[in-house]
Amino acid sequence: MAGFGKWLGGGLGWAFGGPIGALLGFALGSMFDKAQYTSDDIGAMNGSPNTMAGDFTASLLVLSAAVMKADGKILKSELEFVKKFLIQQFGHDKASSYLLDLREILKQDIPVRDVAIQIRDYMDHSSRLQLYHYLWGIAMADNILDASEERLLQQLASYLRISQYDYQSIRAMHVKDVDNDYKILEVSQDASVEEIKKAYRKLAIKYHPDKVSHLGEDYKKAAEEKFQKLNEAYENIKKERGFH
């Protein structure tokens, strides 16, 4: 069973409260070790307005479970995607522990709207975009976008206040269409060169890995994947249009 110290060490604060805290506390009963921590200690941490690595990881695990359960079955490819991500971020030992946590969370009914609203109210926009990008990776782990998965991801975009433009951009990074590169840059195929350059500059700032540096180097590295897809889309359009 997961231990309280692991999460505390990750700087987890606001995620101990609300529906996320209830889910984690129920699934991982030993988390709240009353021999070491009082209700006042936990209450003080609940008031933290800043998203730390622990908050992000807790949110990631809970919403991972929601996406994995969306189509009514837990696929091996989805578990492997999450496992690979966690190993890349934390190493084998911590990843194994977090996977045990995830298996317990998967057994619970997840109040997706309430969880997402808690995340929306406490997590900065750049971190929410990074979290949302990761959730699309789970949905596409088997290279098939199930209708129930897409519905959930659309709902999450609304709950998390992810704009329709950002939704289409992140979707295009995972689902291949003929106009993907333009969708990633959030412009139409008939956009002018100047409009394309302006859109790229704007998104390069929005998606830059430094925007999530407060979550730690591990998550900053993960954000580089999304940033790379943005750059690739821009390079593809430059070659297609013949501009520099």
PDB file of C-alpha atoms in Angstrom:
ATOM      1  CA  MET A   1       0.000   0.000   0.000  1.00  0.00           C
ATOM      2  CA  ALA A   2       1.312   3.446  -0.878  1.00  0.00           C
ATOM      3  CA  GLY A   3       2.750   5.599   1.883  1.00  0.00           C
ATOM      4  CA  PHE A   4       1.982   9.185   2.823  1.00  0.00           C
ATOM      5  CA  GLY A   5       5.648  10.140   2.751  1.00  0.00           C
ATOM      6  CA  LYS A   6       5.956   9.403  -0.952  1.00  0.00           C
ATOM      7  CA  TRP A   7       3.298  11.955  -1.839  1.00  0.00           C
ATOM      8  CA  LEU A   8       4.426  14.528   0.692  1.00  0.00           C
ATOM      9  CA  GLY A   9       7.932  14.261  -0.726  1.00  0.00           C
ATOM     10  CA  GLY A  10       6.528  15.236  -4.106  1.00  0.00           C
ATOM     11  CA  GLY A  11       5.269  18.515  -2.676  1.00  0.00           C
ATOM     12  CA  LEU A  12       1.603  17.516  -2.845  1.00  0.00           C
ATOM     13  CA  GLY A  13      -0.643  20.127  -1.243  1.00  0.00           C
ATOM     14  CA  TRP A  14      -4.085  21.033  -2.607  1.00  0.00           C
ATOM     15  CA  ALA A  15      -4.697  17.561  -4.070  1.00  0.00           C
ATOM     16  CA  PHE A  16      -5.114  16.171  -0.535  1.00  0.00           C
ATOM     17  CA  GLY A  17      -8.428  18.007  -0.364  1.00  0.00           C
ATOM     18  CA  GLY A  18     -11.611  17.748  -2.416  1.00  0.00           C
ATOM     19  CA  PRO A  19     -12.575  14.779  -4.609  1.00  0.00           C
ATOM     20  CA  ILE A  20      -8.964  13.926  -5.487  1.00  0.00           C
ATOM     21  CA  GLY A  21      -8.019  13.652  -1.821  1.00  0.00           C
ATOM     22  CA  ALA A  22     -11.132  11.572  -1.122  1.00  0.00           C
ATOM     23  CA  LEU A  23     -10.262   9.163  -3.947  1.00  0.00           C
ATOM     24  CA  LEU A  24      -6.649   8.828  -2.896  1.00  0.00           C
ATOM     25  CA  GLY A  25      -7.518   8.489   0.769  1.00  0.00           C
ATOM     26  CA  PHE A  26     -10.129   5.821   0.074  1.00  0.00           C
ATOM     27  CA  ALA A  27      -8.014   3.827  -2.371  1.00  0.00           C
ATOM     28  CA  LEU A  28      -4.746   4.170  -0.496  1.00  0.00           C
ATOM     29  CA  GLY A  29      -5.903   4.111   3.112  1.00  0.00           C
ATOM     30  CA  SER A  30      -2.439   4.184   4.647  1.00  0.00           C
ATOM     31  CA  MET A  31      -1.716   7.556   3.021  1.00  0.00           C
ATOM     32  CA  PHE A  32      -3.058   9.498   5.997  1.00  0.00           C
ATOM     33  CA  ASP A  33      -0.820   8.214   8.757  1.00  0.00           C
ATOM     34  CA  LYS A  34      -2.370   9.744  11.870  1.00  0.00           C
ATOM     35  CA  ALA A  35       0.577   8.599  13.918  1.00  0.00           C
ATOM     36  CA  GLN A  36       2.677  11.199  12.113  1.00  0.00           C
ATOM     37  CA  TYR A  37       0.261  13.773  10.721  1.00  0.00           C
ATOM     38  CA  THR A  38      -2.731  15.476  12.307  1.00  0.00           C
ATOM     39  CA  SER A  39      -5.851  16.783  10.599  1.00  0.00           C
ATOM     40  CA  ASP A  40      -4.459  20.297  11.087  1.00  0.00           C
ATOM     41  CA  ASP A  41      -1.335  19.355   9.124  1.00  0.00           C
ATOM     42  CA  ILE A  42      -3.421  18.011   6.267  1.00  0.00           C
ATOM     43  CA  GLY A  43      -5.766  20.980   6.362  1.00  0.00           C
ATOM     44  CA  ALA A  44      -2.844  23.364   6.102  1.00  0.00           C
ATOM     45  CA  MET A  45      -1.591  21.571   3.012  1.00  0.00           C
ATOM     46  CA  ASN A  46      -5.053  21.665   1.438  1.00  0.00           C
ATOM     47  CA  GLY A  47      -4.836  25.436   1.358  1.00  0.00           C
ATOM     48  CA  SER A  48      -1.754  25.509  -0.869  1.00  0.00           C
ATOM     49  CA  PRO A  49      -2.655  27.399  -4.073  1.00  0.00           C
ATOM     50  CA  ASN A  50       0.413  26.293  -6.016  1.00  0.00           C
ATOM     51  CA  THR A  51       0.630  23.136  -8.086  1.00  0.00           C
ATOM     52  CA  MET A  52       3.641  21.062  -7.128  1.00  0.00           C
ATOM     53  CA  ALA A  53       4.918  17.819  -8.637  1.00  0.00           C
ATOM     54  CA  GLY A  54       2.895  15.739  -6.177  1.00  0.00           C
ATOM     55  CA  ASP A  55      -0.352  17.521  -7.053  1.00  0.00           C
ATOM     56  CA  PHE A  56       0.293  16.979 -10.747  1.00  0.00           C
ATOM     57  CA  THR A  57       1.115  13.285 -10.263  1.00  0.00           C
ATOM     58  CA  ALA A  58      -2.015  12.708  -8.175  1.00  0.00           C
ATOM     59  CA  SER A  59      -4.153  14.432 -10.816  1.00  0.00           C
ATOM     60  CA  LEU A  60      -2.428  12.471 -13.550  1.00  0.00           C
ATOM     61  CA  LEU A  61      -3.124   9.112 -11.900  1.00  0.00           C
ATOM     62  CA  VAL A  62      -6.777   9.873 -11.175  1.00  0.00           C
ATOM     63  CA  LEU A  63      -7.546  11.141 -14.692  1.00  0.00           C
ATOM     64  CA  SER A  64      -5.473   8.315 -16.200  1.00  0.00           C
ATOM     65  CA  ALA A  65      -7.850   5.889 -14.510  1.00  0.00           C
ATOM     66  CA  ALA A  66     -10.861   7.817 -15.828  1.00  0.00           C
ATOM     67  CA  VAL A  67      -9.642   7.688 -19.442  1.00  0.00           C
ATOM     68  CA  MET A  68      -8.639   4.027 -19.158  1.00  0.00           C
ATOM     69  CA  LYS A  69     -12.140   3.139 -17.913  1.00  0.00           C
ATOM     70  CA  ALA A  70     -13.969   5.283 -20.483  1.00  0.00           C
ATOM     71  CA  ASP A  71     -14.632   2.482 -22.964  1.00  0.00           C
ATOM     72  CA  GLY A  72     -15.477  -0.080 -20.294  1.00  0.00           C
ATOM     73  CA  LYS A  73     -12.260  -2.073 -20.545  1.00  0.00           C
ATOM     74  CA  ILE A  74      -8.683  -1.653 -19.327  1.00  0.00           C
ATOM     75  CA  LEU A  75      -6.308  -2.362 -22.192  1.00  0.00           C
ATOM     76  CA  LYS A  76      -2.776  -3.700 -21.819  1.00  0.00           C
ATOM     77  CA  SER A  77      -1.563  -1.050 -24.260  1.00  0.00           C
ATOM     78  CA  GLU A  78      -2.929   1.682 -21.971  1.00  0.00           C
ATOM     79  CA  LEU A  79      -1.232   0.208 -18.906  1.00  0.00           C
ATOM     80  CA  GLU A  80       2.006  -0.083 -20.862  1.00  0.00           C
ATOM     81  CA  PHE A  81       1.760   3.561 -21.959  1.00  0.00           C
ATOM     82  CA  VAL A  82       1.286   4.737 -18.371  1.00  0.00           C
ATOM     83  CA  LYS A  83       4.034   2.416 -17.124  1.00  0.00           C
ATOM     84  CA  LYS A  84       6.505   3.686 -19.731  1.00  0.00           C
ATOM     85  CA  PHE A  85       5.675   7.303 -18.913  1.00  0.00           C
ATOM     86  CA  LEU A  86       6.090   6.794 -15.161  1.00  0.00           C
ATOM     87  CA  ILE A  87       9.383   4.940 -15.601  1.00  0.00           C
ATOM     88  CA  GLN A  88      10.703   7.730 -17.821  1.00  0.00           C
ATOM     89  CA  GLN A  89       9.711  10.345 -15.252  1.00  0.00           C
ATOM     90  CA  PHE A  90      10.523   8.632 -11.951  1.00  0.00           C
ATOM     91  CA  GLY A  91      12.569   5.470 -12.527  1.00  0.00           C
ATOM     92  CA  HIS A  92      11.502   1.862 -12.003  1.00  0.00           C
ATOM     93  CA  ASP A  93      11.078   1.887  -8.201  1.00  0.00           C
ATOM     94  CA  LYS A  94       8.769   4.905  -7.967  1.00  0.00           C
ATOM     95  CA  ALA A  95       6.946   3.870 -11.142  1.00  0.00           C
ATOM     96  CA  SER A  96       6.141   0.469  -9.635  1.00  0.00           C
ATOM     97  CA  SER A  97       4.737   2.147  -6.540  1.00  0.00           C
ATOM     98  CA  TYR A  98       2.617   4.586  -8.569  1.00  0.00           C
ATOM     99  CA  LEU A  99       1.298   1.720 -10.710  1.00  0.00           C
ATOM    100  CA  LEU A 100       0.065   0.013  -7.550  1.00  0.00           C
ATOM    101  CA  ASP A 101      -1.685   3.254  -6.649  1.00  0.00           C
ATOM    102  CA  LEU A 102      -3.241   3.396 -10.113  1.00  0.00           C
ATOM    103  CA  ARG A 103      -4.578  -0.153  -9.836  1.00  0.00           C
ATOM    104  CA  GLU A 104      -6.348   0.807  -6.592  1.00  0.00           C
ATOM    105  CA  ILE A 105      -7.770   3.997  -8.124  1.00  0.00           C
ATOM    106  CA  LEU A 106      -9.081   2.008 -11.105  1.00  0.00           C
ATOM    107  CA  LYS A 107     -11.336   0.101  -8.692  1.00  0.00           C
ATOM    108  CA  GLN A 108     -13.105   3.292  -7.628  1.00  0.00           C
ATOM    109  CA  ASP A 109     -15.928   5.280  -9.204  1.00  0.00           C
ATOM    110  CA  ILE A 110     -14.328   8.508 -10.363  1.00  0.00           C
ATOM    111  CA  PRO A 111     -16.394  11.737 -10.232  1.00  0.00           C
ATOM    112  CA  VAL A 112     -14.726  13.098 -13.366  1.00  0.00           C
ATOM    113  CA  ARG A 113     -16.412  16.494 -13.382  1.00  0.00           C
ATOM    114  CA  ASP A 114     -15.642  17.212  -9.717  1.00  0.00           C
ATOM    115  CA  VAL A 115     -12.039  16.046 -10.073  1.00  0.00           C
ATOM    116  CA  ALA A 116     -11.511  18.132 -13.217  1.00  0.00           C
ATOM    117  CA  ILE A 117     -12.999  21.233 -11.615  1.00  0.00           C
ATOM    118  CA  GLN A 118     -10.670  20.853  -8.630  1.00  0.00           C
ATOM    119  CA  ILE A 119      -7.737  20.630 -11.032  1.00  0.00           C
ATOM    120  CA  ARG A 120      -9.010  23.609 -13.016  1.00  0.00           C
ATOM    121  CA  ASP A 121      -9.335  25.755  -9.898  1.00  0.00           C
ATOM    122  CA  TYR A 122      -5.831  25.046  -8.589  1.00  0.00           C
ATOM    123  CA  MET A 123      -3.628  24.116 -11.562  1.00  0.00           C
ATOM    124  CA  ASP A 124      -2.150  26.716 -13.926  1.00  0.00           C
ATOM    125  CA  HIS A 125      -3.121  26.614 -17.597  1.00  0.00           C
ATOM    126  CA  SER A 126       0.230  25.365 -18.899  1.00  0.00           C
ATOM    127  CA  SER A 127       0.166  22.406 -16.505  1.00  0.00           C
ATOM    128  CA  ARG A 128      -3.421  21.617 -17.493  1.00  0.00           C
ATOM    129  CA  LEU A 129      -2.406  21.580 -21.156  1.00  0.00           C
ATOM    130  CA  GLN A 130       0.449  19.196 -20.380  1.00  0.00           C
ATOM    131  CA  LEU A 131      -1.851  16.922 -18.378  1.00  0.00           C
ATOM    132  CA  TYR A 132      -4.442  16.954 -21.173  1.00  0.00           C
ATOM    133  CA  HIS A 133      -1.820  16.111 -23.800  1.00  0.00           C
ATOM    134  CA  TYR A 134      -0.768  13.101 -21.735  1.00  0.00           C
ATOM    135  CA  LEU A 135      -4.381  11.874 -21.442  1.00  0.00           C
ATOM    136  CA  TRP A 136      -4.683  11.847 -25.224  1.00  0.00           C
ATOM    137  CA  GLY A 137      -1.609   9.605 -25.274  1.00  0.00           C
ATOM    138  CA  ILE A 138      -3.454   7.057 -23.131  1.00  0.00           C
ATOM    139  CA  ALA A 139      -6.550   7.167 -25.353  1.00  0.00           C
ATOM    140  CA  MET A 140      -4.421   6.562 -28.446  1.00  0.00           C
ATOM    141  CA  ALA A 141      -2.158   3.903 -26.903  1.00  0.00           C
ATOM    142  CA  ASP A 142      -3.901   1.233 -29.008  1.00  0.00           C
ATOM    143  CA  ASN A 143      -3.973   3.530 -32.091  1.00  0.00           C
ATOM    144  CA  ILE A 144      -7.786   3.541 -31.972  1.00  0.00           C
ATOM    145  CA  LEU A 145      -9.866   6.463 -30.730  1.00  0.00           C
ATOM    146  CA  ASP A 146     -13.002   4.974 -29.202  1.00  0.00           C
ATOM    147  CA  ALA A 147     -16.079   7.218 -29.329  1.00  0.00           C
ATOM    148  CA  SER A 148     -16.501   7.002 -25.542  1.00  0.00           C
ATOM    149  CA  GLU A 149     -12.878   8.054 -25.033  1.00  0.00           C
ATOM    150  CA  GLU A 150     -13.292  11.054 -27.305  1.00  0.00           C
ATOM    151  CA  ARG A 151     -16.495  12.085 -25.528  1.00  0.00           C
ATOM    152  CA  LEU A 152     -14.694  11.987 -22.197  1.00  0.00           C
ATOM    153  CA  LEU A 153     -11.763  13.971 -23.565  1.00  0.00           C
ATOM    154  CA  GLN A 154     -14.175  16.575 -24.956  1.00  0.00           C
ATOM    155  CA  GLN A 155     -15.847  16.821 -21.562  1.00  0.00           C
ATOM    156  CA  LEU A 156     -12.488  17.134 -19.830  1.00  0.00           C
ATOM    157  CA  ALA A 157     -11.492  19.941 -22.191  1.00  0.00           C
ATOM    158  CA  SER A 158     -14.629  21.812 -21.131  1.00  0.00           C
ATOM    159  CA  TYR A 159     -14.191  21.133 -17.409  1.00  0.00           C
ATOM    160  CA  LEU A 160     -10.484  22.053 -17.503  1.00  0.00           C
ATOM    161  CA  ARG A 161     -11.159  25.215 -19.535  1.00  0.00           C
ATOM    162  CA  ILE A 162      -9.106  24.007 -22.473  1.00  0.00           C
ATOM    163  CA  SER A 163     -10.229  26.059 -25.459  1.00  0.00           C
ATOM    164  CA  GLN A 164     -11.617  24.488 -28.630  1.00  0.00           C
ATOM    165  CA  TYR A 165      -8.495  25.673 -30.473  1.00  0.00           C
ATOM    166  CA  ASP A 166      -6.215  23.958 -27.946  1.00  0.00           C
ATOM    167  CA  TYR A 167      -8.426  20.867 -28.019  1.00  0.00           C
ATOM    168  CA  GLN A 168      -8.102  20.621 -31.815  1.00  0.00           C
ATOM    169  CA  SER A 169      -4.368  21.304 -31.644  1.00  0.00           C
ATOM    170  CA  ILE A 170      -3.644  18.602 -29.061  1.00  0.00           C
ATOM    171  CA  ARG A 171      -6.014  16.160 -30.797  1.00  0.00           C
ATOM    172  CA  ALA A 172      -4.131  16.690 -34.053  1.00  0.00           C
ATOM    173  CA  MET A 173      -0.873  15.785 -32.315  1.00  0.00           C
ATOM    174  CA  HIS A 174      -2.321  12.307 -31.717  1.00  0.00           C
ATOM    175  CA  VAL A 175      -4.952  11.650 -34.413  1.00  0.00           C
ATOM    176  CA  LYS A 176      -3.667  11.830 -37.988  1.00  0.00           C
ATOM    177  CA  ASP A 177      -5.703  13.863 -40.502  1.00  0.00           C
ATOM    178  CA  VAL A 178      -4.650  15.468 -43.782  1.00  0.00           C
ATOM    179  CA  ASP A 179      -4.651  18.952 -42.262  1.00  0.00           C
ATOM    180  CA  ASN A 180      -3.012  17.964 -38.957  1.00  0.00           C
ATOM    181  CA  ASP A 181      -0.111  20.392 -39.202  1.00  0.00           C
ATOM    182  CA  TYR A 182      -2.492  23.333 -39.593  1.00  0.00           C
ATOM    183  CA  LYS A 183      -4.689  22.129 -36.729  1.00  0.00           C
ATOM    184  CA  ILE A 184      -1.650  21.855 -34.468  1.00  0.00           C
ATOM    185  CA  LEU A 185      -0.795  25.482 -35.272  1.00  0.00           C
ATOM    186  CA  GLU A 186      -4.480  26.424 -34.799  1.00  0.00           C
ATOM    187  CA  VAL A 187      -4.786  28.004 -38.255  1.00  0.00           C
ATOM    188  CA  SER A 188      -6.774  27.174 -41.392  1.00  0.00           C
ATOM    189  CA  GLN A 189      -5.146  25.749 -44.518  1.00  0.00           C
ATOM    190  CA  ASP A 190      -5.687  29.035 -46.347  1.00  0.00           C
ATOM    191  CA  ALA A 191      -3.952  31.098 -43.644  1.00  0.00           C
ATOM    192  CA  SER A 192      -1.344  33.569 -44.877  1.00  0.00           C
ATOM    193  CA  VAL A 193       2.358  33.050 -44.219  1.00  0.00           C
ATOM    194  CA  GLU A 194       2.302  35.917 -41.753  1.00  0.00           C
ATOM    195  CA  GLU A 195      -0.664  34.386 -39.904  1.00  0.00           C
ATOM    196  CA  ILE A 196       1.150  31.036 -39.733  1.00  0.00           C
ATOM    197  CA  LYS A 197       4.325  32.635 -38.356  1.00  0.00           C
ATOM    198  CA  LYS A 198       2.324  34.611 -35.793  1.00  0.00           C
ATOM    199  CA  ALA A 199       0.427  31.483 -34.698  1.00  0.00           C
ATOM    200  CA  TYR A 200       3.666  29.534 -34.314  1.00  0.00           C
ATOM    201  CA  ARG A 201       5.283  32.249 -32.180  1.00  0.00           C
ATOM    202  CA  LYS A 202       2.217  32.381 -29.939  1.00  0.00           C
ATOM    203  CA  LEU A 203       2.058  28.601 -29.474  1.00  0.00           C
ATOM    204  CA  ALA A 204       5.816  28.290 -29.003  1.00  0.00           C
ATOM    205  CA  ILE A 205       5.433  30.501 -25.936  1.00  0.00           C
ATOM    206  CA  LYS A 206       2.307  28.658 -24.707  1.00  0.00           C
ATOM    207  CA  TYR A 207       3.766  25.160 -25.069  1.00  0.00           C
ATOM    208  CA  HIS A 208       7.377  25.880 -24.130  1.00  0.00           C
ATOM    209  CA  PRO A 209       8.664  23.299 -21.590  1.00  0.00           C
ATOM    210  CA  ASP A 210       9.780  26.097 -19.275  1.00  0.00           C
ATOM    211  CA  LYS A 211       6.073  26.799 -18.643  1.00  0.00           C
ATOM    212  CA  VAL A 212       5.917  23.636 -16.505  1.00  0.00           C
ATOM    213  CA  SER A 213       9.383  23.907 -14.966  1.00  0.00           C
ATOM    214  CA  HIS A 214       7.745  24.424 -11.545  1.00  0.00           C
ATOM    215  CA  LEU A 215       6.669  20.773 -11.676  1.00  0.00           C
ATOM    216  CA  GLY A 216      10.303  19.644 -11.826  1.00  0.00           C
ATOM    217  CA  GLU A 217      12.746  18.498 -14.494  1.00  0.00           C
ATOM    218  CA  ASP A 218      10.943  15.183 -15.024  1.00  0.00           C
ATOM    219  CA  TYR A 219       7.719  16.799 -16.194  1.00  0.00           C
ATOM    220  CA  LYS A 220       9.607  19.472 -18.105  1.00  0.00           C
ATOM    221  CA  LYS A 221      11.190  16.699 -20.187  1.00  0.00           C
ATOM    222  CA  ALA A 222       7.762  15.218 -20.873  1.00  0.00           C
ATOM    223  CA  ALA A 223       6.549  18.618 -22.125  1.00  0.00           C
ATOM    224  CA  GLU A 224       9.325  18.625 -24.715  1.00  0.00           C
ATOM    225  CA  GLU A 225       7.430  15.976 -26.724  1.00  0.00           C
ATOM    226  CA  LYS A 226       4.492  18.323 -27.262  1.00  0.00           C
ATOM    227  CA  PHE A 227       6.840  21.182 -28.105  1.00  0.00           C
ATOM    228  CA  GLN A 228       8.636  18.988 -30.646  1.00  0.00           C
ATOM    229  CA  LYS A 229       5.330  18.141 -32.380  1.00  0.00           C
ATOM    230  CA  LEU A 230       4.586  21.856 -32.676  1.00  0.00           C
ATOM    231  CA  ASN A 231       7.991  22.481 -34.263  1.00  0.00           C
ATOM    232  CA  GLU A 232       7.567  19.541 -36.643  1.00  0.00           C
ATOM    233  CA  ALA A 233       4.177  20.842 -37.782  1.00  0.00           C
ATOM    234  CA  TYR A 234       5.650  24.287 -38.424  1.00  0.00           C
ATOM    235  CA  GLU A 235       8.578  22.835 -40.384  1.00  0.00           C
ATOM    236  CA  ASN A 236       6.196  20.731 -42.503  1.00  0.00           C
ATOM    237  CA  ILE A 237       4.120  23.789 -43.397  1.00  0.00           C
ATOM    238  CA  LYS A 238       7.244  25.818 -44.188  1.00  0.00           C
ATOM    239  CA  LYS A 239       8.369  23.141 -46.640  1.00  0.00           C
ATOM    240  CA  GLU A 240       4.899  22.841 -48.156  1.00  0.00           C
ATOM    241  CA  ARG A 241       4.519  26.615 -48.556  1.00  0.00           C
ATOM    242  CA  GLY A 242       8.173  27.295 -49.390  1.00  0.00           C
ATOM    243  CA  PHE A 243       8.929  30.008 -46.838  1.00  0.00           C
ATOM    244  CA  HIS A 244      11.556  30.419 -44.135  1.00  0.00           C
TER     245      HIS A 244
END
